[in-house]
C-alpha cells in the first residue's frame, strides 16, 4: 500500500465529448416518449474513457485492506479466506445468465444445487428445514422473529410480543425485534460471561415470544447453561432463536438444533466463506425446527420423484399457505448461495468439522500468547471459543491509550484492526477472531505487532493517539462529516 | 486440509502454548451430551477440479436459453471492465468500511455511487445500497411513516400496477409495524394507474403513495398528476424506478410540482448479471431534509487530521449498532460489491451510453411487440406508452405455450395469470438491447409454430 | 468535575429544568451528559404543541458514536424549542445551561412534586458514579 496515492473523484476525469465508446451500443431510433414524461437535462454522470475508469477504480481498490492482502482479526465477523473456485463457479455463464423466473426446464441444475444446500445446512445445524431467501444476517433475523410471531398468532396466543435479548447482543437483535412489532427485554450477563439465569427466570412469562441468543456468545465464550435456558423459555411458552453470527466456532461440534433452538439464521458470508464485498452481499439462510416449518419464507426449493429422476421446483405461497411470505424480489442472493454451496462441497463432511476445530485452536493460541505478552483478558477463567476479548482498561487508565488507539496503530503494522467497543459492556475492549484459515506464522506476526504497540504505549503513549501514520489518510474528522454533510459530488 | 494451513508441528506447538492436550480438549466447556455426531448427511469433500466439473455439469443442464423475460430483472450487456474490477480481491474480499483509514477505496466508491444515483434520480442524497428493489420499497414505506408525522394512518397506497413481488415483500416486511397497504386499480384500457382510481382516497388520510415508473406492465404512468394529487393532500410520494429508463425519463426529483420524496429501485440493470435473482442491489435516494430517516449506511466527505480530504461512514447514530431497538432499520450487511458493479457500469456508460441502452431497449421491445402481435391469437393488452416491456394477451392458456417455447430453448415471458387473473391469458414480455432482430424473428416464428400446431392438433 | 449550577433542578437521567420568569419550564441536558456524549452532531427537538408525559422521551441528542433520548422529568406541553440547535448542535457542548437549552414547557403541575434533585443531590449522584 502506498501512502502517496491521492485519487481524485471519477468526476474529475470527466470531459464533454469523452466516453467509453467501445462499450456503448449503436444509436437507435426509439419510439417517441410523451413530452411530459421526457427527461430534459441529462443526468450529471461522468464522461470518462474506459482506461480512466479502469485505472481510477483499480487505484481505489488499492487503498483498501482486504482478506486477499491482509489479516483481519475482526471479532464476530469471521473474515476467513474466500476460495476463488466459489467465485468462478458462480460466474459460469449459464448461472449468471439464468433469469430468476426461468422455466423449470432451464433451472434443474441451479435448483439441484440450492436443494442440496438446504439439506447440507439442515444437517450442520440440526434443524428440520431451511429457507435460503434472506439476504443478510439481519434479514434472516427478521425472518426468524417474524416466524416466531406467526407461530404464536396461529395458535391464538396473541399477547406474546416480548423478545428477550442478553445485554451483550448485536444491535441487529433489538432492531429486528422492533421491526417485527415486538418489544425488547434485556437481561444481564454474569461476570463469567454466562447469562443471568435468575433474571431470565424473572423475565419469562405469558408475554414472552422468544429469546435471541448467540452461542458462543458475543463475549467469545460458550453459554454453558444453554439447556437450562432452553427449558426455561420453552416452559414459559416462548421459542429460542439462534443468531448464527458465531456458528463458525461450533461447526461440526455442536448443532443449534441439539441445543434446543427452534430457529436459526446462518451468515453464509461468515461461516460459509462467501466474500464480504466491502459491506455485502451476504446471505442469511434460516433453519427451523418442527414447530416453525409451515412459516418459513418462500420461495423454497422442493423436490419430487419423477420418471427419469428427481425434479426440482420452487415452492411458493400456494404450497405453504402459512408462510410469513416473500422477503425478497426473487430468491435472495442466489449467486452468494452458489458460492456457499461450492465451499461446502469442497470442505465435505470432514472439512466441515475441521472449521470449528481449527478456528478454536487459532483463537485459543492467540489468546494464550497475547495474555503472555501482557494483555488482559476480559474472561481469563474461560476457554476462548473462536474469538476472545481483551480489555485495555488498565492501559487507558494508566497511559491514556485506548482500544481505538491500539486498533489504529495496528493498521500501520499491516493488520486490520480487531472489533473495538463491541460488546459495549466490556470497557476498552478488543474482540479478536483469527479464523481457521490463518497460519501460525501470521498469528505470531500479529502477536509481535501487538507487543510492539504495548511497548510504544509504555514509552510514547501520546504518539499512539496520532496513529495511523502510513495509511492513505490519517484519522478522519467524524464530527465534521456528520455536522457538515457532504454526501454527493456537485 | 482444504483452506487450513496448519502442519502437524504447528498444531503441537500451538497446543503446548495453550496448555491443552488436544484440539478436542478446547471444547471442554460444551456439555458432553450436546456434542454432535459425525455429519453423515454431508458428502465427502471434493477438490477444486472435481467441484468445477460438477458445477459445469449443473450449469450445462440449465443451458443458455434465449430470454424474453423481464418482470424486475433485465438482461443487459455488461462491459468486461465491470466484473474484472469488481472481483479484484481488494473490493471482493474487503470488510465493511468501519476502519475508514484502511477502506478509502470502498468509501470513495460509495461516495461516487451516491453522487451518480442521486444524479440519475434527480434527488439530493443517497444511501450506500439496500438488499434489492423490493426490500428498498418496503424500507421506503417504513421511512415515509417516520417522516410524514402529520399523517396518522400509516396508510400506503400501492397501485396494482406495482411489481406484485414488491407488493408481497412490503406486506411481509412492513405490516408488523402497523403499516396498511391499500390497492389502487389500473385502467384496463391504458394499463396506467388513473388519477380517477384515487378518488376513493380523496378525503382519507394517506401517508404515502407508491408510483412505479415504468409500471409492472411496462406502461408509463402519468407521474406528474399522481405526484401533485398526493402532495396536495399531504401524502409523500415514493417513486419506484428502473435506473436504465432514467436516462430518458423525467427523474423522480422532477415529478409534478415538488418532485417525489423518496426514490427507490433495483440497481440490477446497472452491471449486475441476472444470476437467478441476486445478488443485485436496492437503491434509495431522498431529500436532504429527510436524510436522518433514511435506513442503511451513508458515506460523507470530510478531512483527516492533516486537513486532507477523505471519506467516512456518517450519520451512524441512525443505525442498529448504535441505536439498537430505535434504529431506522435492522439492516447491517448491504449489497456493497454490487454497488461497486453499479458504479463501474454507470461510470463507463455515462449519460450518453445509458441513454443509448435505453433507446435500444425501447426499439427492440417495440419490434418484439410488433412481431408477436402480428401473429393470429396474440394482441397487446394496453394502449399506454411503454418503456421496454409489454403485456400480450393470448387466445389460450399461457403456461403450456411457455412450456413449449422452453422446450425449444426460448424463455418466452412471465405468465401474469397468478397475479392478474382478470386479464385472462396474459404474458409479460421484454426485450433489451441484447436481443437482436434475429432473436426476435426466431421467437416470433417459434411462437407461430406452437400456436398453429396447437390449433391444428 | 462537572459544572452543576445552583439555579435549577436536576433529573437522575441528567436533564436540568428551571422555571423562567413567565412561568414556563426550560429544559436541557447537564454538563456531565454533554461531556459523556462528546461532540454533538444533531439534536432532534419535538414539535411545538406536543404533550409530553413525565419521564417520557421528548428529544434525541446525537453524537458521532451515540444517540441518547432526552426525558422530560415533568408532564406538560412544549411551547418553544431551541431552533438554533438545528444548525449549531455544538451549543449544547459549549453552553449546556445557557444557549444549549433544548425546549420550554408549560407544565401541568408544579415542579415541587416532580421528585427532582437539588443541585447538591445531583452533584452527589455524579460523585457516587
Short mmCIF file of N, CA and C in Angstrom, two decimals, chain B residues 290-416:
data_model
loop_
_atom_site.label_atom_id
_atom_site.label_comp_id
_atom_site.label_asym_id
_atom_site.label_seq_id
_atom_site.Cartn_x
_atom_site.Cartn_y
_atom_site.Cartn_z
N UNK B 290 -34.82 14.83 4.76
CA UNK B 290 -35.28 13.54 5.30
C UNK B 290 -34.12 12.58 5.57
N UNK B 291 -32.89 13.04 5.42
CA UNK B 291 -31.76 12.10 5.40
C UNK B 291 -31.65 11.31 6.70
N UNK B 292 -32.05 11.90 7.83
CA UNK B 292 -31.92 11.19 9.10
C UNK B 292 -32.95 10.09 9.27
N UNK B 293 -33.94 10.06 8.41
CA UNK B 293 -34.92 8.97 8.46
C UNK B 293 -34.58 7.86 7.47
N UNK B 294 -33.52 8.08 6.70
CA UNK B 294 -33.16 7.08 5.67
C UNK B 294 -32.45 5.90 6.33
N UNK B 295 -32.81 4.65 5.97
CA UNK B 295 -32.10 3.49 6.51
C UNK B 295 -30.81 3.23 5.74
N UNK B 296 -29.93 2.45 6.32
CA UNK B 296 -28.73 2.00 5.62
C UNK B 296 -27.54 2.92 5.80
N UNK B 297 -26.39 2.42 5.36
CA UNK B 297 -25.15 3.17 5.52
C UNK B 297 -25.11 4.38 4.58
N UNK B 298 -24.41 5.42 5.03
CA UNK B 298 -24.21 6.62 4.22
C UNK B 298 -22.76 7.06 4.40
N UNK B 299 -22.13 7.47 3.30
CA UNK B 299 -20.75 7.94 3.35
C UNK B 299 -20.71 9.45 3.14
N UNK B 300 -19.86 10.11 3.90
CA UNK B 300 -19.67 11.55 3.74
C UNK B 300 -18.22 11.89 3.48
N UNK B 301 -18.01 13.02 2.83
CA UNK B 301 -16.65 13.50 2.62
C UNK B 301 -16.29 14.42 3.77
N UNK B 302 -15.07 14.27 4.29
CA UNK B 302 -14.62 15.10 5.40
C UNK B 302 -13.11 15.32 5.23
N UNK B 303 -12.42 15.64 6.29
CA UNK B 303 -10.97 15.83 6.22
C UNK B 303 -10.31 15.01 7.32
N UNK B 304 -9.01 14.71 7.13
CA UNK B 304 -8.29 13.99 8.18
C UNK B 304 -7.54 14.97 9.08
N UNK B 305 -6.75 14.41 10.00
CA UNK B 305 -6.02 15.23 10.98
C UNK B 305 -5.15 16.30 10.32
N UNK B 306 -4.69 16.01 9.12
CA UNK B 306 -3.83 16.97 8.42
C UNK B 306 -4.60 17.83 7.44
N UNK B 307 -5.92 17.74 7.49
CA UNK B 307 -6.74 18.58 6.63
C UNK B 307 -6.90 18.07 5.21
N UNK B 308 -6.43 16.83 4.95
CA UNK B 308 -6.58 16.28 3.60
C UNK B 308 -7.97 15.67 3.46
N UNK B 309 -8.55 15.73 2.26
CA UNK B 309 -9.89 15.16 2.09
C UNK B 309 -9.88 13.64 2.27
N UNK B 310 -10.97 13.13 2.81
CA UNK B 310 -11.11 11.69 2.99
C UNK B 310 -12.58 11.38 3.18
N UNK B 311 -12.89 10.09 3.25
CA UNK B 311 -14.28 9.66 3.29
C UNK B 311 -14.52 8.77 4.51
N UNK B 312 -15.72 8.87 5.07
CA UNK B 312 -16.05 8.07 6.26
C UNK B 312 -17.54 7.79 6.28
N UNK B 313 -17.92 6.69 6.94
CA UNK B 313 -19.34 6.46 7.20
C UNK B 313 -19.82 7.57 8.12
N UNK B 314 -21.04 8.05 7.86
CA UNK B 314 -21.54 9.13 8.70
C UNK B 314 -23.01 8.89 9.05
N UNK B 315 -23.53 9.74 9.92
CA UNK B 315 -24.91 9.61 10.40
C UNK B 315 -25.18 8.20 10.94
N UNK B 316 -24.15 7.62 11.58
CA UNK B 316 -24.30 6.23 12.04
C UNK B 316 -25.25 6.09 13.22
N UNK B 317 -25.56 7.21 13.87
CA UNK B 317 -26.48 7.11 15.01
C UNK B 317 -27.88 6.69 14.59
N UNK B 318 -28.17 6.67 13.26
CA UNK B 318 -29.46 6.13 12.80
C UNK B 318 -29.47 4.61 12.84
N UNK B 319 -28.28 4.01 12.90
CA UNK B 319 -28.17 2.59 12.57
C UNK B 319 -28.22 1.68 13.80
N UNK B 320 -28.45 0.39 13.53
CA UNK B 320 -28.72 -0.57 14.60
C UNK B 320 -27.56 -0.74 15.57
N UNK B 321 -26.30 -0.59 15.11
CA UNK B 321 -25.20 -0.86 16.03
C UNK B 321 -25.08 0.23 17.08
N UNK B 322 -25.73 1.38 16.84
CA UNK B 322 -25.75 2.42 17.87
C UNK B 322 -27.13 2.55 18.50
N UNK B 323 -28.16 2.68 17.65
CA UNK B 323 -29.50 2.98 18.18
C UNK B 323 -30.28 1.73 18.55
N UNK B 324 -29.76 0.56 18.25
CA UNK B 324 -30.38 -0.71 18.63
C UNK B 324 -31.88 -0.72 18.32
N UNK B 325 -32.71 -0.90 19.33
CA UNK B 325 -34.15 -1.05 19.10
C UNK B 325 -34.82 0.17 18.47
N UNK B 326 -34.15 1.33 18.48
CA UNK B 326 -34.77 2.53 17.90
C UNK B 326 -34.14 2.92 16.57
N UNK B 327 -33.41 2.01 15.98
CA UNK B 327 -32.75 2.30 14.71
C UNK B 327 -33.78 2.49 13.59
N UNK B 328 -33.37 3.14 12.50
CA UNK B 328 -34.27 3.31 11.36
C UNK B 328 -34.58 1.98 10.68
N UNK B 329 -33.68 1.01 10.83
CA UNK B 329 -33.87 -0.32 10.22
C UNK B 329 -32.91 -1.26 10.93
N UNK B 330 -33.12 -2.57 10.74
CA UNK B 330 -32.13 -3.51 11.30
C UNK B 330 -31.03 -3.80 10.29
N UNK B 331 -31.05 -3.17 9.12
CA UNK B 331 -30.08 -3.53 8.08
C UNK B 331 -28.66 -3.25 8.54
N UNK B 332 -27.77 -4.19 8.23
CA UNK B 332 -26.36 -4.07 8.60
C UNK B 332 -25.59 -4.36 7.31
N UNK B 333 -25.32 -5.64 7.02
CA UNK B 333 -24.75 -6.00 5.73
C UNK B 333 -25.68 -5.53 4.61
N UNK B 334 -25.09 -4.90 3.57
CA UNK B 334 -25.93 -4.48 2.44
C UNK B 334 -25.42 -5.18 1.19
N UNK B 335 -25.41 -4.51 0.06
CA UNK B 335 -25.01 -5.19 -1.19
C UNK B 335 -23.79 -4.49 -1.77
N UNK B 336 -22.81 -4.19 -0.90
CA UNK B 336 -21.68 -3.36 -1.27
C UNK B 336 -21.02 -3.69 -2.60
N UNK B 337 -20.74 -4.96 -2.83
CA UNK B 337 -19.99 -5.34 -4.03
C UNK B 337 -20.79 -5.04 -5.30
N UNK B 338 -22.11 -5.21 -5.22
CA UNK B 338 -22.94 -4.94 -6.38
C UNK B 338 -23.06 -3.44 -6.61
N UNK B 339 -23.00 -2.69 -5.51
CA UNK B 339 -22.94 -1.23 -5.62
C UNK B 339 -21.68 -0.83 -6.39
N UNK B 340 -20.56 -1.53 -6.16
CA UNK B 340 -19.33 -1.25 -6.92
C UNK B 340 -19.58 -1.55 -8.41
N UNK B 341 -20.25 -2.67 -8.68
CA UNK B 341 -20.56 -3.00 -10.08
C UNK B 341 -21.42 -1.91 -10.71
N UNK B 342 -22.41 -1.45 -9.97
CA UNK B 342 -23.29 -0.39 -10.48
C UNK B 342 -22.53 0.90 -10.76
N UNK B 343 -21.58 1.21 -9.88
CA UNK B 343 -20.79 2.43 -10.05
C UNK B 343 -19.92 2.33 -11.31
N UNK B 344 -19.27 1.17 -11.47
CA UNK B 344 -18.42 0.97 -12.65
C UNK B 344 -19.23 1.04 -13.93
N UNK B 345 -20.36 0.36 -13.93
CA UNK B 345 -21.21 0.34 -15.12
C UNK B 345 -21.64 1.76 -15.48
N UNK B 346 -22.10 2.48 -14.46
CA UNK B 346 -22.61 3.83 -14.72
C UNK B 346 -21.50 4.76 -15.17
N UNK B 347 -20.29 4.59 -14.58
CA UNK B 347 -19.17 5.43 -14.98
C UNK B 347 -18.77 5.15 -16.43
N UNK B 348 -18.81 3.89 -16.84
CA UNK B 348 -18.45 3.56 -18.22
C UNK B 348 -19.51 4.04 -19.20
N UNK B 349 -20.75 3.90 -18.82
CA UNK B 349 -21.83 4.27 -19.74
C UNK B 349 -21.96 5.79 -19.83
N UNK B 350 -21.92 6.43 -18.68
CA UNK B 350 -22.19 7.87 -18.68
C UNK B 350 -23.61 8.13 -19.17
N UNK B 351 -23.93 9.37 -19.27
CA UNK B 351 -25.28 9.74 -19.66
C UNK B 351 -25.58 9.30 -21.11
N UNK B 352 -24.61 9.47 -21.98
CA UNK B 352 -24.82 9.13 -23.40
C UNK B 352 -24.96 7.61 -23.59
N UNK B 353 -24.06 6.86 -22.97
CA UNK B 353 -24.10 5.41 -23.13
C UNK B 353 -25.39 4.82 -22.57
N UNK B 354 -25.81 5.36 -21.43
CA UNK B 354 -27.03 4.84 -20.79
C UNK B 354 -28.26 5.18 -21.62
N UNK B 355 -28.28 6.37 -22.19
CA UNK B 355 -29.46 6.71 -22.99
C UNK B 355 -29.49 5.88 -24.28
N UNK B 356 -28.32 5.51 -24.79
CA UNK B 356 -28.32 4.60 -25.95
C UNK B 356 -28.90 3.24 -25.57
N UNK B 357 -28.52 2.74 -24.40
CA UNK B 357 -29.08 1.47 -23.93
C UNK B 357 -30.59 1.58 -23.83
N UNK B 358 -31.04 2.67 -23.21
CA UNK B 358 -32.48 2.85 -23.01
C UNK B 358 -33.22 2.92 -24.34
N UNK B 359 -32.67 3.65 -25.29
CA UNK B 359 -33.34 3.77 -26.59
C UNK B 359 -33.33 2.42 -27.33
N UNK B 360 -32.21 1.70 -27.22
CA UNK B 360 -32.15 0.40 -27.89
C UNK B 360 -33.17 -0.56 -27.28
N UNK B 361 -33.33 -0.51 -25.96
CA UNK B 361 -34.34 -1.35 -25.29
C UNK B 361 -35.73 -1.03 -25.82
N UNK B 362 -36.02 0.25 -25.93
CA UNK B 362 -37.35 0.65 -26.41
C UNK B 362 -37.55 0.18 -27.85
N UNK B 363 -36.52 0.35 -28.66
CA UNK B 363 -36.63 -0.04 -30.07
C UNK B 363 -36.84 -1.55 -30.19
N UNK B 364 -36.03 -2.33 -29.44
CA UNK B 364 -36.14 -3.79 -29.51
C UNK B 364 -37.49 -4.28 -29.01
N UNK B 365 -37.96 -3.70 -27.91
CA UNK B 365 -39.22 -4.22 -27.37
C UNK B 365 -40.38 -3.82 -28.28
N UNK B 366 -40.26 -2.65 -28.90
CA UNK B 366 -41.30 -2.24 -29.85
C UNK B 366 -41.34 -3.22 -31.03
N UNK B 367 -40.15 -3.59 -31.49
CA UNK B 367 -40.02 -4.56 -32.57
C UNK B 367 -40.63 -5.91 -32.16
N UNK B 368 -40.35 -6.29 -30.92
CA UNK B 368 -40.87 -7.56 -30.40
C UNK B 368 -42.40 -7.55 -30.37
N UNK B 369 -42.95 -6.47 -29.83
CA UNK B 369 -44.41 -6.40 -29.72
C UNK B 369 -45.03 -6.44 -31.11
N UNK B 370 -44.43 -5.71 -32.05
CA UNK B 370 -44.98 -5.71 -33.42
C UNK B 370 -44.91 -7.12 -34.03
N UNK B 371 -43.78 -7.79 -33.83
CA UNK B 371 -43.61 -9.12 -34.42
C UNK B 371 -44.59 -10.12 -33.82
N UNK B 372 -44.79 -10.05 -32.51
CA UNK B 372 -45.65 -11.05 -31.86
C UNK B 372 -47.12 -10.74 -32.07
N UNK B 373 -47.48 -9.48 -32.03
CA UNK B 373 -48.92 -9.17 -32.21
C UNK B 373 -49.34 -9.33 -33.66
N UNK B 374 -48.37 -9.51 -34.57
CA UNK B 374 -48.73 -9.80 -35.96
C UNK B 374 -49.23 -11.24 -36.11
N UNK B 375 -48.99 -12.06 -35.07
CA UNK B 375 -49.42 -13.46 -35.13
C UNK B 375 -50.90 -13.55 -34.78
N UNK B 376 -51.62 -14.47 -35.43
CA UNK B 376 -53.02 -14.65 -35.04
C UNK B 376 -53.11 -15.17 -33.60
N UNK B 377 -54.03 -14.62 -32.84
CA UNK B 377 -54.20 -15.09 -31.46
C UNK B 377 -53.35 -14.36 -30.46
N UNK B 378 -52.63 -13.32 -30.89
CA UNK B 378 -51.81 -12.54 -29.96
C UNK B 378 -52.14 -11.07 -30.15
N UNK B 379 -52.45 -10.37 -29.04
CA UNK B 379 -52.65 -8.92 -29.18
C UNK B 379 -52.12 -8.21 -27.93
N UNK B 380 -51.86 -6.91 -28.09
CA UNK B 380 -51.35 -6.12 -26.96
C UNK B 380 -52.50 -5.81 -26.02
N UNK B 381 -52.20 -5.85 -24.72
CA UNK B 381 -53.26 -5.65 -23.73
C UNK B 381 -53.57 -4.17 -23.51
N UNK B 382 -52.57 -3.33 -23.58
CA UNK B 382 -52.77 -1.94 -23.16
C UNK B 382 -52.33 -0.95 -24.23
N UNK B 383 -52.94 0.22 -24.17
CA UNK B 383 -52.66 1.24 -25.18
C UNK B 383 -51.62 2.26 -24.74
N UNK B 384 -51.31 2.30 -23.44
CA UNK B 384 -50.42 3.36 -22.92
C UNK B 384 -49.01 3.27 -23.48
N UNK B 385 -48.29 4.40 -23.45
CA UNK B 385 -46.89 4.41 -23.90
C UNK B 385 -46.07 3.50 -23.00
N UNK B 386 -45.04 2.86 -23.60
CA UNK B 386 -44.29 1.86 -22.88
C UNK B 386 -42.80 2.17 -22.85
N UNK B 387 -42.08 1.49 -21.92
CA UNK B 387 -40.62 1.54 -21.97
C UNK B 387 -40.13 0.25 -22.64
N UNK B 388 -39.71 -0.78 -21.89
CA UNK B 388 -39.17 -1.95 -22.61
C UNK B 388 -39.88 -3.25 -22.29
N UNK B 389 -41.11 -3.15 -21.79
CA UNK B 389 -41.90 -4.36 -21.55
C UNK B 389 -43.32 -4.13 -22.03
N UNK B 390 -44.02 -5.24 -22.24
CA UNK B 390 -45.41 -5.12 -22.69
C UNK B 390 -46.20 -6.35 -22.28
N UNK B 391 -47.50 -6.15 -22.10
CA UNK B 391 -48.39 -7.27 -21.80
C UNK B 391 -49.07 -7.71 -23.09
N UNK B 392 -48.96 -9.00 -23.38
CA UNK B 392 -49.63 -9.57 -24.55
C UNK B 392 -50.75 -10.50 -24.08
N UNK B 393 -51.87 -10.47 -24.78
CA UNK B 393 -52.97 -11.37 -24.46
C UNK B 393 -52.98 -12.50 -25.49
N UNK B 394 -53.08 -13.72 -25.02
CA UNK B 394 -53.13 -14.88 -25.92
C UNK B 394 -54.55 -15.41 -25.99
N UNK B 395 -54.81 -16.17 -27.01
CA UNK B 395 -56.17 -16.73 -27.16
C UNK B 395 -56.28 -18.10 -26.49
N UNK B 396 -55.31 -18.44 -25.66
CA UNK B 396 -55.34 -19.75 -24.98
C UNK B 396 -54.46 -19.67 -23.73
N UNK B 397 -54.53 -20.65 -22.85
CA UNK B 397 -53.74 -20.58 -21.61
C UNK B 397 -52.25 -20.38 -21.89
N UNK B 398 -51.62 -19.59 -21.04
CA UNK B 398 -50.23 -19.19 -21.25
C UNK B 398 -49.24 -20.31 -20.90
N UNK B 399 -49.50 -21.01 -19.79
CA UNK B 399 -48.49 -21.94 -19.27
C UNK B 399 -48.02 -22.98 -20.31
N UNK B 400 -48.95 -23.65 -21.00
CA UNK B 400 -48.47 -24.64 -21.98
C UNK B 400 -47.67 -24.00 -23.12
N UNK B 401 -48.02 -22.78 -23.48
CA UNK B 401 -47.28 -22.10 -24.54
C UNK B 401 -45.86 -21.83 -24.08
N UNK B 402 -45.74 -21.32 -22.86
CA UNK B 402 -44.40 -21.03 -22.32
C UNK B 402 -43.58 -22.32 -22.24
N UNK B 403 -44.25 -23.39 -21.84
CA UNK B 403 -43.53 -24.66 -21.73
C UNK B 403 -43.04 -25.14 -23.09
N UNK B 404 -43.89 -24.99 -24.08
CA UNK B 404 -43.49 -25.40 -25.44
C UNK B 404 -42.33 -24.54 -25.94
N UNK B 405 -42.38 -23.25 -25.64
CA UNK B 405 -41.27 -22.37 -26.02
C UNK B 405 -39.98 -22.81 -25.32
N UNK B 406 -40.10 -23.11 -24.02
CA UNK B 406 -38.91 -23.51 -23.26
C UNK B 406 -38.30 -24.78 -23.85
N UNK B 407 -39.16 -25.69 -24.30
CA UNK B 407 -38.65 -26.91 -24.93
C UNK B 407 -37.81 -26.58 -26.17
N UNK B 408 -38.11 -25.46 -26.78
CA UNK B 408 -37.36 -25.06 -27.97
C UNK B 408 -36.30 -23.99 -27.66
N UNK B 409 -35.95 -23.88 -26.37
CA UNK B 409 -34.84 -23.00 -26.00
C UNK B 409 -35.19 -21.53 -25.87
N UNK B 410 -36.48 -21.23 -25.71
CA UNK B 410 -36.86 -19.83 -25.57
C UNK B 410 -37.63 -19.63 -24.26
N UNK B 411 -37.17 -18.68 -23.46
CA UNK B 411 -37.92 -18.27 -22.27
C UNK B 411 -38.81 -17.12 -22.72
N UNK B 412 -40.10 -17.42 -22.89
CA UNK B 412 -40.96 -16.51 -23.64
C UNK B 412 -41.57 -15.35 -22.88
N UNK B 413 -41.42 -15.31 -21.57
CA UNK B 413 -42.00 -14.20 -20.82
C UNK B 413 -42.52 -14.67 -19.47
N UNK B 414 -43.21 -13.78 -18.79
CA UNK B 414 -43.71 -14.06 -17.44
C UNK B 414 -45.23 -14.16 -17.50
N UNK B 415 -45.75 -15.28 -17.02
CA UNK B 415 -47.19 -15.55 -17.02
C UNK B 415 -47.86 -14.70 -15.93
N UNK B 416 -48.77 -13.82 -16.34
CA UNK B 416 -49.41 -12.91 -15.38
C UNK B 416 -50.64 -13.52 -14.72
#
